[in-house]
Coordinates of C-alpha atoms in Angstrom, one line a residue:
Chain A
M1 CA -34.7 4.7 8.2
P2 CA -34.6 1.8 10.6
L3 CA -36.7 -1.2 9.9
G4 CA -39.7 -1.9 12.1
P5 CA -38.7 -3.5 15.5
G6 CA -40.8 -6.5 14.7
R7 CA -38.4 -7.5 11.9
A8 CA -35.3 -7.8 14.0
G9 CA -33.9 -11.1 15.3
R10 CA -36.4 -13.3 13.4
V11 CA -35.8 -16.1 11.0
G12 CA -36.5 -14.9 7.4
V13 CA -39.0 -16.3 5.0
I14 CA -37.0 -15.8 1.8
G15 CA -34.3 -18.2 2.8
H16 CA -31.6 -17.4 0.2
P17 CA -30.1 -14.4 -1.7
V18 CA -32.5 -13.7 -4.6
A19 CA -31.0 -13.5 -8.3
K20 CA -32.2 -11.0 -10.7
T21 CA -34.9 -12.5 -13.0
A22 CA -33.0 -11.8 -16.3
V23 CA -35.6 -13.6 -18.4
V24 CA -38.5 -11.3 -17.1
A25 CA -36.4 -8.3 -17.4
K26 CA -35.7 -9.1 -21.0
A27 CA -39.4 -9.8 -21.8
V28 CA -40.5 -6.4 -20.5
T29 CA -37.7 -4.5 -22.1
P30 CA -39.1 -2.8 -25.2
G31 CA -37.4 -4.5 -28.2
P32 CA -37.6 -3.7 -31.9
A33 CA -41.2 -4.8 -32.1
P34 CA -42.8 -4.9 -28.7
V35 CA -46.4 -4.6 -30.1
A36 CA -45.8 -7.7 -32.4
K37 CA -44.5 -9.7 -29.4
T38 CA -47.5 -8.7 -27.3
A39 CA -49.8 -9.9 -30.0
V40 CA -47.9 -13.2 -30.4
V41 CA -48.1 -14.0 -26.7
A42 CA -51.6 -12.9 -26.4
A43 CA -52.5 -15.4 -29.3
A44 CA -50.5 -18.2 -27.5
V45 CA -52.5 -17.9 -24.3
T46 CA -55.8 -17.5 -26.0
P47 CA -58.0 -20.8 -26.5
G48 CA -58.5 -22.1 -30.0
R49 CA -55.3 -20.7 -31.5
A50 CA -54.9 -22.5 -34.8
G51 CA -51.7 -24.4 -35.6
R52 CA -50.4 -25.1 -32.2
R53 CA -51.0 -28.5 -30.7
R54 CA -49.7 -29.9 -27.5
R55 CA -47.1 -32.7 -28.1
I56 CA -46.4 -35.1 -25.2
Chain B
M1 CA -63.3 -28.6 24.5
T2 CA -60.4 -26.7 26.1
D3 CA -59.4 -23.1 25.1
M4 CA -56.2 -24.5 23.6
T5 CA -58.1 -27.0 21.5
T6 CA -60.4 -24.2 20.3
E7 CA -57.5 -22.2 19.4
L8 CA -55.7 -24.9 17.4
I9 CA -59.0 -25.6 15.6
D10 CA -59.3 -21.8 14.8
Q11 CA -55.7 -21.6 13.6
H12 CA -56.2 -24.7 11.4
T13 CA -59.4 -23.2 10.0
Y14 CA -57.6 -20.0 9.3
L15 CA -54.6 -21.7 7.6
D16 CA -57.0 -23.8 5.5
S17 CA -58.5 -20.7 4.2
L18 CA -55.3 -18.8 3.5
G19 CA -54.4 -18.1 0.0
P20 CA -50.9 -18.6 -1.4
I21 CA -48.4 -15.8 -0.6
D22 CA -46.3 -14.4 -3.4
Y23 CA -43.7 -11.6 -3.6
I24 CA -42.1 -9.4 -6.2
V25 CA -39.2 -7.0 -6.2
V26 CA -39.7 -4.2 -8.7
E27 CA -36.5 -2.4 -9.4
F28 CA -36.2 1.3 -10.5
P29 CA -32.8 2.0 -12.0
A30 CA -31.2 5.2 -10.8
G31 CA -32.9 8.2 -12.4
A32 CA -35.4 6.0 -14.2
S33 CA -38.4 6.1 -11.7
S34 CA -41.5 8.1 -12.5
F35 CA -43.9 7.8 -9.7
T36 CA -47.3 9.1 -10.9
G37 CA -49.5 7.2 -8.5
E38 CA -50.5 4.8 -11.2
M39 CA -48.9 1.8 -9.5
S40 CA -50.8 2.7 -6.2
E41 CA -54.1 2.9 -8.1
A42 CA -53.6 -0.5 -9.8
L43 CA -52.6 -2.1 -6.5
L44 CA -55.6 -0.7 -4.6
S45 CA -58.0 -1.7 -7.3
L46 CA -56.8 -5.4 -6.7
V47 CA -57.2 -5.0 -3.0
D48 CA -60.7 -3.4 -3.4
A49 CA -61.8 -6.2 -5.7
G50 CA -60.8 -8.7 -3.0
T51 CA -58.3 -10.3 -5.5
I52 CA -55.3 -9.8 -3.2
R53 CA -54.5 -8.8 0.4
V54 CA -51.3 -6.8 0.8
V55 CA -49.2 -8.5 3.5
D56 CA -46.0 -6.5 3.6
V57 CA -44.2 -3.7 1.6
L58 CA -40.7 -2.4 1.9
I59 CA -38.8 0.2 -0.2
L60 CA -35.2 -0.7 -0.6
T61 CA -32.3 1.5 -1.9
K62 CA -28.9 -0.1 -2.8
N63 CA -26.1 2.4 -2.6
E64 CA -23.2 2.3 -4.8
D65 CA -21.0 0.7 -2.1
G66 CA -23.6 -2.2 -2.0
S67 CA -25.0 -1.3 1.4
V68 CA -28.8 -1.3 1.5
D69 CA -31.2 1.2 3.1
A70 CA -34.8 -0.1 3.9
M71 CA -37.8 2.1 4.4
E72 CA -41.1 1.1 5.9
L73 CA -44.2 2.3 4.0
S74 CA -45.1 4.1 7.2
D75 CA -41.9 6.2 6.9
I76 CA -43.3 7.9 3.7
E77 CA -45.0 11.1 4.7
Q78 CA -47.3 11.6 1.6
L79 CA -48.8 8.1 1.4
G80 CA -52.1 9.1 -0.1
P81 CA -54.6 6.3 -0.8
L82 CA -51.9 3.7 0.1
Q83 CA -52.5 4.8 3.8
R84 CA -55.2 2.2 4.1
V85 CA -53.1 -0.6 2.9
E86 CA -50.2 0.5 5.2
A87 CA -52.7 0.2 8.3
Q88 CA -53.2 -3.5 7.6
L89 CA -49.7 -4.6 6.9
A90 CA -48.1 -7.4 8.7
E91 CA -44.2 -7.3 9.1
L92 CA -43.7 -10.7 7.6
L93 CA -40.3 -10.0 6.2
A94 CA -37.4 -10.3 8.7
A95 CA -34.3 -8.1 8.6
E96 CA -32.3 -10.9 7.1
D97 CA -34.8 -11.1 4.2
V98 CA -33.9 -7.5 3.3
E99 CA -30.2 -8.6 2.4
H100 CA -31.6 -11.6 0.5
L101 CA -34.0 -9.5 -1.6
A102 CA -31.5 -6.8 -2.2
A103 CA -29.1 -9.3 -3.7
A104 CA -31.0 -9.0 -6.9
M105 CA -30.7 -5.2 -7.1
D106 CA -28.1 -3.2 -9.0
P107 CA -26.1 -0.6 -7.0
G108 CA -27.8 2.9 -7.2
S109 CA -31.3 1.5 -7.7
T110 CA -34.5 1.6 -5.7
A111 CA -36.8 -1.2 -5.4
G112 CA -40.3 -1.9 -4.0
V113 CA -40.9 -5.2 -2.4
L114 CA -44.5 -6.4 -2.4
I115 CA -45.8 -9.4 -0.5
W116 CA -49.4 -10.3 -1.1
E117 CA -51.9 -13.1 -0.4
N118 CA -53.8 -14.4 -3.4
L119 CA -57.3 -14.2 -1.9
W120 CA -58.7 -15.4 -5.3
A121 CA -56.9 -18.7 -5.0
A122 CA -57.9 -19.5 -1.4
P123 CA -61.3 -21.0 -2.0
F124 CA -60.0 -23.3 -4.8
A125 CA -56.9 -24.4 -2.7
S126 CA -59.2 -25.0 0.2
A127 CA -61.5 -27.1 -1.9
A128 CA -58.6 -29.0 -3.4
R129 CA -57.3 -29.9 0.0
R130 CA -60.7 -31.0 1.2
S131 CA -60.8 -33.3 -1.8
G132 CA -57.6 -34.9 -0.8
G133 CA -55.4 -33.0 -3.3
Q134 CA -51.9 -32.0 -2.3
L135 CA -50.0 -29.1 -4.1
I136 CA -46.8 -30.7 -5.5
A137 CA -45.6 -28.0 -7.8
T138 CA -46.2 -24.4 -8.5
G139 CA -44.5 -21.7 -10.6
R140 CA -44.7 -18.9 -13.1
I141 CA -44.2 -19.1 -16.9
P142 CA -42.2 -16.1 -17.9
I143 CA -43.6 -14.3 -21.0
Q144 CA -40.1 -14.7 -22.5
A145 CA -40.4 -18.5 -22.4
I146 CA -43.7 -18.3 -24.3
I147 CA -42.2 -16.2 -26.9
A148 CA -39.2 -18.6 -27.1
S149 CA -41.5 -21.5 -27.4
I150 CA -43.5 -19.9 -30.2
E151 CA -40.4 -18.9 -32.0
A152 CA -39.0 -22.4 -31.8
D153 CA -42.2 -23.8 -33.3
E154 CA -42.0 -21.3 -36.1
A155 CA -38.5 -22.2 -36.8
N156 CA -39.4 -26.0 -36.9
A157 CA -42.3 -25.4 -39.2
T158 CA -40.0 -23.3 -41.5
E159 CA -37.5 -26.2 -41.6
G160 CA -40.2 -28.7 -42.4
D161 CA -41.4 -26.6 -45.4

């Protein structure tokens, strides 16, 4: 199928070839314990999680 | 005020209220896609809630020889509920963007490219600009990076025991 005529001959908005986001692909690939990982991440982004303090 | 001045003010007002534009490329490896309409429903619920506005959509197929075929949403015969999204699309992506986006794809795969405006962010961004703020950095934290950070913390805690 051809692209829409409005897309031809224009300067693009992406600007460079895109690389596959390996880190995201790895995160969403079911591992040995995807449920456990989900719980850990959920805890990390939940306010008031004990035992984790910002160090600057 | 001249018509041109009015037009410039209108453009500035529009730009000031525009939310940030994001994109994703979702790849479906050969033989692994299972389209049930679930993705469409989830997308439309975000549109209906006023969370996002869909700006552009393309379906890309990367052939085994590396060539890429692009399909417009309007080329799909049975669009179903996505038809109302298709009617409001802007052709933001240029032909050269197709090659750039397809660079991330594996041969034999199909990918959906989605570009959207974050309507939810527009009022906050606009308020920040009116307050004199300037966006100097933006990004996304991959879930894997959060997991790695937690695991590193846990490893450090174990060493300290």
